[in-house]
Short mmCIF file of C-alpha atoms in Angstrom, two decimals:
data_model
loop_
_atom_site.label_atom_id
_atom_site.label_comp_id
_atom_site.label_asym_id
_atom_site.label_seq_id
_atom_site.Cartn_x
_atom_site.Cartn_y
_atom_site.Cartn_z
CA MET A 1 7.62 21.48 27.66
CA SER A 2 9.35 21.62 24.28
CA LYS A 3 7.28 20.73 21.22
CA LYS A 4 8.39 17.92 18.92
CA ILE A 5 8.19 17.94 15.12
CA VAL A 6 8.80 14.65 13.30
CA PHE A 7 9.74 14.29 9.63
CA ILE A 8 8.67 10.95 8.12
CA GLY A 9 10.58 10.36 4.89
CA ALA A 10 13.36 12.66 6.06
CA GLY A 11 15.65 11.05 3.48
CA SER A 12 14.07 13.42 0.96
CA VAL A 13 17.14 15.43 1.79
CA ARG A 14 16.56 18.69 -0.03
CA TYR A 15 12.89 19.04 0.94
CA THR A 16 13.59 18.30 4.59
CA ILE A 17 16.44 20.79 4.59
CA LYS A 18 14.12 23.44 3.13
CA LEU A 19 11.70 23.02 6.04
CA ILE A 20 14.56 22.91 8.57
CA GLY A 21 15.59 26.28 7.14
CA ASP A 22 12.07 27.61 7.65
CA LEU A 23 12.15 26.34 11.21
CA ALA A 24 15.52 27.86 11.96
CA LYS A 25 14.37 31.24 10.65
CA THR A 26 11.24 31.16 12.83
CA CYS A 27 12.56 32.48 16.14
CA GLU A 28 9.55 31.31 18.16
CA LEU A 29 10.34 27.70 17.17
CA ASN A 30 14.13 27.76 17.57
CA ASN A 31 14.07 25.44 20.57
CA VAL A 32 11.79 22.68 19.30
CA ASP A 33 12.81 19.02 19.20
CA ILE A 34 13.20 17.54 15.74
CA GLY A 35 12.81 13.84 14.93
CA LEU A 36 14.05 12.62 11.56
CA MET A 37 12.82 9.21 10.38
CA ASP A 38 13.58 7.27 7.19
CA ILE A 39 14.23 3.63 6.30
CA ASP A 40 17.26 4.63 4.16
CA GLU A 41 20.13 4.93 6.63
CA GLU A 42 22.52 6.70 4.24
CA ARG A 43 20.07 9.44 3.32
CA LEU A 44 18.89 9.78 6.91
CA ARG A 45 22.45 10.23 8.14
CA ALA A 46 23.11 12.86 5.47
CA THR A 47 19.93 14.78 6.34
CA HIS A 48 20.83 14.73 10.05
CA ILE A 49 24.35 16.07 9.46
CA LEU A 50 23.21 18.79 7.06
CA ALA A 51 20.18 19.80 9.16
CA GLU A 52 22.31 20.24 12.29
CA LYS A 53 24.93 22.30 10.50
CA TYR A 54 22.43 24.44 8.59
CA SER A 55 20.36 25.26 11.68
CA GLU A 56 23.58 26.05 13.54
CA GLU A 57 24.65 28.47 10.79
CA LEU A 58 21.25 30.17 10.96
CA GLY A 59 21.60 30.63 14.73
CA ALA A 60 18.87 28.19 15.78
CA ASN A 61 18.98 25.80 18.72
CA LEU A 62 17.20 22.79 17.28
CA ASN A 63 17.55 19.48 19.09
CA ILE A 64 17.75 16.97 16.24
CA GLN A 65 17.51 13.19 16.63
CA SER A 66 17.16 10.55 13.92
CA THR A 67 16.00 6.93 13.74
CA THR A 68 14.88 4.30 11.24
CA ASP A 69 12.18 3.14 13.68
CA LEU A 70 8.78 4.75 13.11
CA GLU A 71 7.36 4.18 16.59
CA GLU A 72 10.52 5.49 18.22
CA ALA A 73 10.38 8.63 16.06
CA LEU A 74 6.74 9.28 16.94
CA LYS A 75 7.12 9.17 20.73
CA ASN A 76 5.91 12.48 22.22
CA ALA A 77 5.39 13.97 18.75
CA ASP A 78 3.16 17.04 18.42
CA PHE A 79 3.42 17.45 14.64
CA ILE A 80 4.31 14.89 11.97
CA ILE A 81 5.29 15.99 8.47
CA ASN A 82 4.87 13.02 6.11
CA THR A 83 6.89 13.31 2.90
CA ALA A 84 7.53 9.56 2.54
CA LEU A 85 7.50 8.00 -0.92
CA ALA A 86 6.85 4.26 -1.22
CA ARG A 87 9.94 2.57 -2.57
CA ALA A 88 10.45 -1.06 -3.52
CA GLU A 89 13.40 -3.02 -2.19
CA GLY A 90 16.25 -3.06 -4.67
CA HIS A 91 15.44 0.30 -6.25
CA GLU A 92 17.19 3.54 -5.34
CA ASP A 93 13.97 5.56 -5.42
CA GLY A 94 10.28 5.40 -6.28
CA TYR A 95 10.88 7.23 -9.56
CA VAL A 96 12.48 4.13 -11.09
CA GLN A 97 9.23 2.26 -10.47
CA TYR A 98 7.21 5.09 -12.02
CA GLU A 99 9.09 4.82 -15.30
CA ILE A 100 8.96 1.00 -15.38
CA VAL A 101 5.18 1.13 -14.95
CA ARG A 102 4.80 3.91 -17.52
CA LYS A 103 6.69 1.80 -20.05
CA ILE A 104 4.31 -1.12 -19.49
CA GLY A 105 1.34 1.23 -19.72
CA GLU A 106 2.56 2.61 -23.04
CA GLU A 107 3.12 -0.91 -24.41
CA HIS A 108 -0.59 -1.49 -23.81
CA GLY A 109 -1.70 1.81 -25.36
CA TYR A 110 -1.78 3.98 -22.21
CA TYR A 111 0.48 6.90 -23.11
CA ARG A 112 2.46 8.26 -20.17
CA GLY A 113 1.38 5.59 -17.77
CA ILE A 114 -1.57 3.97 -16.12
CA ASP A 115 -2.53 6.94 -13.96
CA SER A 116 -2.74 9.46 -16.79
CA GLN A 117 -6.50 9.54 -16.66
CA GLU A 118 -8.55 12.66 -17.17
CA PHE A 119 -8.91 14.98 -14.19
CA ASN A 120 -5.73 13.76 -12.57
CA MET A 121 -2.07 14.62 -12.84
CA VAL A 122 -0.32 12.96 -15.74
CA SER A 123 1.59 9.86 -14.59
CA ASP A 124 2.88 11.38 -11.39
CA TYR A 125 1.58 8.86 -8.88
CA TYR A 126 1.84 5.16 -8.34
CA THR A 127 -0.09 2.52 -10.24
CA LEU A 128 -3.74 1.59 -10.33
CA SER A 129 -5.38 2.87 -7.13
CA ASN A 130 -2.04 4.07 -5.69
CA TYR A 131 -2.00 0.98 -3.48
CA ASN A 132 1.61 1.30 -2.29
CA HIS A 133 1.30 4.94 -1.22
CA LEU A 134 -2.13 4.47 0.31
CA LYS A 135 -1.06 1.40 2.30
CA MET A 136 2.14 3.03 3.59
CA SER A 137 0.39 6.28 4.52
CA LEU A 138 -2.46 4.49 6.27
CA ASP A 139 0.05 2.40 8.24
CA ILE A 140 1.80 5.61 9.33
CA ALA A 141 -1.51 7.17 10.39
CA ARG A 142 -2.51 4.10 12.40
CA THR A 143 0.86 4.15 14.16
CA ILE A 144 0.24 7.81 15.01
CA GLU A 145 -3.15 6.81 16.46
CA LYS A 146 -1.38 4.33 18.72
CA VAL A 147 1.73 6.30 19.74
CA CYS A 148 0.74 9.99 19.68
CA PRO A 149 -3.02 10.28 19.06
CA ASP A 150 -3.17 14.01 19.82
CA ALA A 151 -0.55 14.95 17.21
CA TRP A 152 -1.26 16.75 13.95
CA LEU A 153 -0.38 14.91 10.72
CA LEU A 154 0.74 17.24 7.92
CA GLN A 155 0.26 15.06 4.84
CA THR A 156 2.66 16.24 2.13
CA SER A 157 3.53 13.34 -0.18
CA ASN A 158 1.26 12.74 -3.16
CA PRO A 159 -1.47 11.94 -3.91
CA VAL A 160 -2.44 14.43 -1.17
CA PHE A 161 -6.15 14.32 -2.06
CA GLU A 162 -6.56 10.54 -1.88
CA ILE A 163 -4.24 10.03 1.13
CA THR A 164 -5.73 12.84 3.24
CA GLN A 165 -9.26 11.61 2.46
CA LEU A 166 -8.35 8.00 3.29
CA ILE A 167 -6.80 8.89 6.64
CA LYS A 168 -9.75 11.11 7.51
CA ASP A 169 -12.19 8.33 6.61
CA LEU A 170 -10.47 5.44 8.41
CA THR A 171 -8.70 6.96 11.42
CA LYS A 172 -9.18 9.61 14.10
CA VAL A 173 -5.88 11.31 13.30
CA LYS A 174 -5.93 15.12 12.97
CA VAL A 175 -4.81 15.20 9.34
CA VAL A 176 -4.33 18.23 7.08
CA GLY A 177 -3.09 18.10 3.48
CA PHE A 178 -0.28 20.41 2.34
CA CYS A 179 0.66 21.53 -1.18
CA HIS A 180 2.58 24.54 -2.50
CA GLY A 181 0.66 24.70 -5.78
CA TYR A 182 -1.37 27.68 -4.54
CA ALA A 183 1.82 29.82 -4.77
CA HIS A 184 1.58 29.76 -8.57
CA ILE A 185 -0.82 32.66 -8.18
CA PHE A 186 2.35 34.72 -7.66
CA LYS A 187 3.79 33.44 -10.94
CA VAL A 188 0.61 34.67 -12.63
CA THR A 189 0.89 38.13 -11.03
CA GLU A 190 4.55 38.28 -12.06
CA ALA A 191 3.67 37.46 -15.66
CA LEU A 192 0.93 40.12 -15.61
CA ASN A 193 3.41 42.60 -14.07
CA ILE A 194 1.26 43.44 -11.04
CA ASP A 195 2.36 43.69 -7.40
CA PRO A 196 1.23 40.54 -5.55
CA GLU A 197 1.08 42.51 -2.29
CA LYS A 198 -1.76 44.56 -3.79
CA VAL A 199 -3.77 41.57 -5.03
CA ASP A 200 -6.90 40.34 -3.27
CA TRP A 201 -7.12 36.66 -4.20
CA GLN A 202 -8.70 33.36 -3.34
CA VAL A 203 -8.22 29.89 -4.79
CA ALA A 204 -10.51 26.93 -4.20
CA GLY A 205 -11.13 23.35 -5.32
CA VAL A 206 -9.45 20.06 -4.41
CA ASN A 207 -5.74 19.28 -4.43
CA HIS A 208 -4.13 19.79 -7.85
CA ALA A 209 -7.50 21.09 -9.01
CA ILE A 210 -7.75 24.66 -7.69
CA TRP A 211 -9.09 27.76 -9.43
CA LEU A 212 -8.65 31.51 -9.03
CA ASN A 213 -12.15 32.40 -7.93
CA ARG A 214 -11.32 35.91 -6.58
CA PHE A 215 -8.87 38.21 -8.34
CA TYR A 216 -8.69 41.95 -7.68
CA PHE A 217 -5.79 44.35 -8.07
CA GLU A 218 -6.08 47.74 -6.36
CA ASN A 219 -9.89 47.36 -6.50
CA LEU A 220 -9.75 46.58 -10.23
CA ASN A 221 -10.99 43.27 -11.62
CA GLY A 222 -7.81 41.27 -12.20
CA TYR A 223 -9.53 39.22 -14.85
CA GLU A 224 -9.77 42.34 -17.01
CA ILE A 225 -5.96 42.60 -16.77
CA LEU A 226 -5.71 38.94 -17.74
CA LYS A 227 -8.03 39.42 -20.72
CA LYS A 228 -5.84 42.28 -21.96
CA TRP A 229 -2.73 40.11 -21.57
CA ILE A 230 -4.43 37.33 -23.54
CA LYS A 231 -5.33 39.74 -26.32
CA ASP A 232 -1.93 41.45 -26.51
CA LYS A 233 0.65 38.88 -25.41
CA SER A 234 -0.64 35.33 -25.15
CA GLU A 235 0.27 34.35 -28.72
CA LYS A 236 3.92 35.24 -28.01
CA TRP A 237 4.07 33.29 -24.75
CA GLN A 238 6.94 30.82 -24.33
CA PRO A 239 7.79 28.77 -21.24
CA LYS A 240 11.01 29.43 -19.33
CA ASP A 241 11.22 25.79 -18.27
CA PRO A 242 9.05 22.63 -18.34
CA TRP A 243 7.22 23.66 -15.14
CA ASP A 244 6.27 27.09 -16.51
CA VAL A 245 2.70 26.45 -17.63
CA ASP A 246 0.75 29.01 -15.58
CA LEU A 247 -0.26 31.12 -18.59
CA SER A 248 0.25 28.46 -21.23
CA PHE A 249 -2.16 27.94 -24.10
CA ALA A 250 -3.70 25.11 -22.06
CA ALA A 251 -4.23 27.39 -19.05
CA ILE A 252 -5.91 30.05 -21.20
CA ASP A 253 -8.03 27.44 -22.95
CA MET A 254 -9.20 26.07 -19.58
CA TYR A 255 -9.92 29.61 -18.34
CA GLU A 256 -12.05 30.38 -21.38
CA PHE A 257 -14.07 27.17 -20.97
CA TYR A 258 -14.45 27.05 -17.18
CA GLY A 259 -14.69 30.78 -16.52
CA MET A 260 -11.84 30.98 -13.97
CA LEU A 261 -8.08 30.49 -14.26
CA PRO A 262 -6.63 27.11 -13.20
CA ILE A 263 -3.77 27.50 -10.73
CA GLY A 264 -0.59 25.45 -10.30
CA ASP A 265 -0.79 21.75 -11.10
CA THR A 266 -4.41 22.17 -12.20
CA VAL A 267 -3.08 23.41 -15.55
CA ARG A 268 -1.36 20.06 -16.04
CA SER A 269 -4.43 17.99 -15.26
CA GLY A 270 -6.97 19.00 -17.86
CA THR A 271 -8.56 16.56 -20.29
CA TRP A 272 -6.77 14.41 -22.87
CA LYS A 273 -7.22 17.27 -25.30
CA TYR A 274 -3.83 18.50 -24.04
CA HIS A 275 -2.06 15.13 -23.69
CA TYR A 276 -2.61 12.76 -26.61
CA ASP A 277 1.08 12.69 -27.58
CA LEU A 278 4.25 14.77 -27.26
CA GLU A 279 3.37 16.95 -30.24
CA THR A 280 0.00 17.74 -28.68
CA LYS A 281 1.63 18.57 -25.34
CA LYS A 282 4.04 20.99 -27.03
CA ARG A 283 1.16 22.68 -28.83
CA TRP A 284 -0.57 23.40 -25.52
CA TYR A 285 2.35 23.74 -23.08
CA GLY A 286 5.04 25.25 -25.30
CA LYS A 287 8.39 23.99 -26.55
CA PHE A 288 9.06 21.62 -23.63
CA GLY A 289 5.60 20.06 -23.68
CA GLY A 290 5.32 20.67 -19.94
CA ILE A 291 6.91 18.36 -17.38
CA ASP A 292 4.64 15.35 -17.93
CA ASN A 293 6.22 13.69 -20.94
CA GLU A 294 8.81 11.08 -21.87
CA ILE A 295 11.57 13.65 -22.36
CA GLU A 296 11.29 16.14 -19.49
CA ARG A 297 10.08 13.88 -16.67
CA PRO A 298 13.13 11.53 -16.79
CA LYS A 299 15.39 14.62 -16.95
CA PHE A 300 13.70 15.92 -13.80
CA TYR A 301 14.20 12.63 -11.97
CA ASP A 302 17.83 12.57 -13.02
CA GLN A 303 18.33 16.08 -11.65
CA LEU A 304 16.75 15.05 -8.35
CA ARG A 305 19.17 12.13 -8.11
CA LYS A 306 22.16 14.34 -8.88
CA THR A 307 21.10 16.83 -6.22
CA ARG A 308 20.63 14.05 -3.68
CA SER A 309 24.07 12.60 -4.48
CA LYS A 310 25.60 16.05 -4.12
CA LEU A 311 24.00 16.50 -0.71
CA ILE A 312 25.09 13.05 0.52
CA LYS A 313 28.65 13.82 -0.58
CA LEU A 314 28.48 17.22 1.11
CA ALA A 315 27.37 15.57 4.34
CA GLU A 316 30.39 13.26 4.20
CA GLU A 317 32.68 16.25 3.69
CA LEU A 318 31.11 17.92 6.73
CA ARG A 319 32.00 14.93 8.88
CA GLU A 320 35.63 15.58 8.00
CA ASN A 321 35.48 19.37 8.14
CA ARG A 322 32.96 21.05 10.43
CA ASN A 323 34.30 24.45 9.41
CA LEU A 324 32.68 24.04 6.00
CA LYS A 325 29.95 26.66 5.64
CA LEU A 326 26.89 25.40 3.81
CA THR A 327 25.55 28.86 3.02
CA ASP A 328 28.81 29.51 1.15
CA VAL A 329 29.40 26.23 -0.68
CA ALA A 330 25.76 25.62 -1.75
CA PRO A 331 23.74 28.83 -1.30
CA GLU A 332 21.08 27.65 -3.77
CA ILE A 333 20.20 24.83 -1.35
CA PHE A 334 21.17 26.49 1.94
CA PRO A 335 20.11 30.15 1.58
CA GLU A 336 20.65 32.56 4.44
CA SER A 337 17.36 34.34 3.79
CA ILE A 338 14.50 33.19 1.56
CA ASP A 339 10.75 32.51 1.73
CA SER A 340 10.29 28.87 0.72
CA GLN A 341 6.51 29.37 0.30
CA GLU A 342 6.00 26.08 2.12
CA GLN A 343 3.21 26.31 4.70
CA HIS A 344 4.18 23.70 7.31
CA ILE A 345 6.15 25.92 9.67
CA PRO A 346 3.68 28.87 9.60
CA PHE A 347 0.92 26.33 10.36
CA ILE A 348 2.79 24.94 13.36
CA ASN A 349 3.78 28.39 14.59
CA ALA A 350 0.17 29.60 14.36
CA LEU A 351 -1.14 26.72 16.47
CA ILE A 352 1.64 26.83 19.07
CA ASN A 353 2.33 30.57 19.35
CA ASN A 354 -0.88 32.12 17.97
CA LYS A 355 1.08 33.67 15.08
CA LYS A 356 -2.02 33.98 12.93
CA ALA A 357 -1.43 32.83 9.35
CA ARG A 358 -3.44 32.79 6.15
CA LEU A 359 -2.74 29.49 4.40
CA VAL A 360 -4.21 27.30 1.65
CA LEU A 361 -4.82 23.85 3.13
CA ASN A 362 -6.62 20.59 2.42
CA VAL A 363 -9.36 20.22 5.02
CA GLU A 364 -12.86 18.76 5.27
CA ASN A 365 -15.39 20.76 3.25
CA ASN A 366 -18.20 21.10 5.82
CA GLY A 367 -20.22 23.37 3.55
CA THR A 368 -17.41 25.72 2.49
CA LEU A 369 -17.74 24.81 -1.19
CA LYS A 370 -21.46 24.73 -1.95
CA ASN A 371 -23.01 21.80 -3.81
CA LEU A 372 -20.01 19.57 -3.10
CA PRO A 373 -20.13 16.78 -0.48
CA ASP A 374 -19.50 18.03 3.05
CA ASP A 375 -17.27 15.10 3.98
CA ILE A 376 -14.70 15.41 1.19
CA VAL A 377 -11.33 17.10 1.58
CA VAL A 378 -11.14 20.42 -0.29
CA GLU A 379 -8.25 22.85 -0.82
CA ILE A 380 -9.22 26.32 0.35
CA PRO A 381 -7.81 29.44 2.06
CA VAL A 382 -7.98 29.30 5.84
CA THR A 383 -6.82 31.31 8.83
CA VAL A 384 -4.89 29.34 11.45
CA ASP A 385 -4.36 30.45 15.06
CA GLU A 386 -4.09 28.83 18.48
CA SER A 387 -7.80 27.96 18.41
CA GLY A 388 -7.52 25.96 15.19
CA ILE A 389 -8.29 26.17 11.46
CA HIS A 390 -10.90 28.63 10.22
CA PRO A 391 -11.99 28.34 6.54
CA GLU A 392 -12.65 31.53 4.60
CA LYS A 393 -16.00 32.14 2.96
CA ILE A 394 -15.47 31.49 -0.74
CA GLU A 395 -16.53 34.65 -2.60
CA PRO A 396 -17.34 34.60 -5.42
CA ASP A 397 -18.32 30.96 -5.71
CA LEU A 398 -16.67 28.67 -8.24
CA THR A 399 -18.48 28.48 -11.57
CA ASP A 400 -20.98 25.71 -12.21
CA ARG A 401 -18.76 24.36 -14.98
CA ILE A 402 -15.80 24.00 -12.60
CA LYS A 403 -17.92 22.11 -10.10
CA GLU A 404 -19.92 19.95 -12.49
CA TRP A 405 -17.43 19.32 -15.31
CA TYR A 406 -14.15 19.32 -13.39
CA LEU A 407 -14.42 18.89 -9.62
CA MET A 408 -17.21 16.31 -9.46
CA PRO A 409 -15.46 13.97 -11.93
CA ARG A 410 -12.19 14.42 -10.00
CA ILE A 411 -13.96 13.68 -6.71
CA LEU A 412 -15.54 10.59 -8.25
CA LYS A 413 -12.14 9.33 -9.38
CA MET A 414 -10.82 9.78 -5.84
CA LYS A 415 -13.81 7.83 -4.49
CA TRP A 416 -13.28 5.06 -7.06
CA ALA A 417 -9.60 4.76 -6.13
CA LEU A 418 -10.38 4.56 -2.42
CA GLU A 419 -13.23 2.11 -3.05
CA ALA A 420 -10.81 -0.19 -4.88
CA PHE A 421 -8.30 0.08 -2.05
CA LYS A 422 -10.76 -0.38 0.79
CA THR A 423 -12.49 -3.40 -0.77
CA ALA A 424 -9.43 -5.03 -2.43
CA ASP A 425 -11.71 -5.54 -5.43
CA LEU A 426 -9.77 -5.82 -8.68
CA ARG A 427 -13.00 -5.34 -10.60
CA ALA A 428 -13.11 -1.76 -9.34
CA ILE A 429 -9.66 -1.19 -10.89
CA GLU A 430 -10.94 -2.65 -14.14
CA GLU A 431 -14.01 -0.41 -14.12
CA ILE A 432 -11.84 2.68 -13.61
CA LEU A 433 -9.75 1.74 -16.64
CA LEU A 434 -12.80 0.91 -18.74
CA ARG A 435 -13.77 4.58 -18.36
CA ASP A 436 -10.32 5.74 -19.47
CA PRO A 437 -10.37 7.48 -22.89
CA ARG A 438 -7.35 5.43 -24.00
CA THR A 439 -9.08 2.09 -23.46
CA ARG A 440 -10.20 0.23 -26.60
CA SER A 441 -11.09 -3.19 -25.19
CA TYR A 442 -11.59 -5.21 -22.03
CA LYS A 443 -8.66 -7.39 -23.14
CA GLN A 444 -6.44 -4.31 -23.07
CA VAL A 445 -7.53 -3.57 -19.49
CA LYS A 446 -6.91 -7.15 -18.31
CA GLY A 447 -3.51 -7.25 -20.02
CA VAL A 448 -2.10 -4.04 -18.59
CA ILE A 449 -3.32 -4.85 -15.06
CA LYS A 450 -1.75 -8.33 -15.22
CA ASP A 451 1.62 -7.04 -16.41
CA ILE A 452 1.75 -4.35 -13.74
CA LEU A 453 0.76 -6.70 -10.94
CA ASP A 454 3.36 -9.22 -12.14
CA LEU A 455 6.21 -6.75 -11.53
CA PRO A 456 8.44 -8.04 -8.68
CA PHE A 457 8.02 -4.85 -6.63
CA ASN A 458 4.23 -5.14 -6.86
CA LYS A 459 4.06 -8.58 -5.21
CA GLU A 460 2.27 -7.21 -2.12
CA MET A 461 -0.27 -5.35 -4.24
CA LYS A 462 -0.91 -8.47 -6.35
CA ASN A 463 -1.50 -10.58 -3.24
CA TYR A 464 -3.80 -7.91 -1.83
CA TYR A 465 -6.02 -7.81 -4.91
CA SER A 466 -6.00 -11.60 -5.18
#
């Protein structure tokens, strides 16, 4: 019987297309059934048209169906990839809401938004306890429990840590969190001019908070290579783009304090030392100030919208001209051969066809990271095969400073956010903000919460916390 893979939030056109490309290039999975689901009919139609044509060009035989009905999409599903982003009615995407909320936050003295707290990504998620994302993701998981309880849920949309933990805590769904941040290890090896194929590495932590605990190159200690780079080249470092922060001054500063190098988005989520204002961000992250600021983040959103519009237009052109070849007209989006570094398809292939794969996934700790709670979701290297997920032994262990100064506070923040959501207690939201380094008074906390809850698209959240 053919296996079925469902994409929830398939209207994220480019990301879905990337994974369809991975599927099409995986010969063992060329005959799977694909279900595309999104509430946005225009984007869903565009994704369907482009996915069919792209897989056809790559020589795959994917059976693709699409629907706006979640239960219909989930029928007979074996794997569900959730990339859905909560979006309020009347807004073209969730990013508009992000910027509206950030503006309110800044008016109340919370630079770069309400969720810019220490030990979290800077203003990249929804407001307060992430109510909208948590509610939507939990609803999806409970529908999976009802319609296809044996399916795997591959949780991809952020915040991966909070959502994966919530679903694990409140449902029986087989949930695993996915993030491509681990792949920044290869950006580090590129900067250090060493062959990644010859590197023995491990990363460990929680999502967006992972550290390079093992680093060897041809049996040499890779950290000695890094120290030499810091001594000889770090002062001349400049970012290529706003996302290029892997060996930034902030990354090196965190390495020198914590004893291991932060990897991927971890570099962006240090303390407020790196984020007080735009000038401070530029001092630590180079000329762009990283991606998490009032200049570069809106540019990024605008580029996403332009790409989406381009893809929707391309889909309409394909309806008129099926001879159009995607790999010719937009090779940057529809490559004939490339490793996306996404882990979803290798994970599925390993479970179905025993194509053993080493991946970095978000799974329950169960003693893998010592001195951290067993029941929390951690991000660690694992081997996946037809018998399941097998965590690696973490050697060497993370430093005490990483665990006690970084991971435990981050885990506590996750627990606080979920406590607020589970209990619908607005006082928990207040207490989180009272611990925020930007807070100067209780009046400030009450004011910013009121203004955010009074936004028209937050009506459901306001009623929930009332």
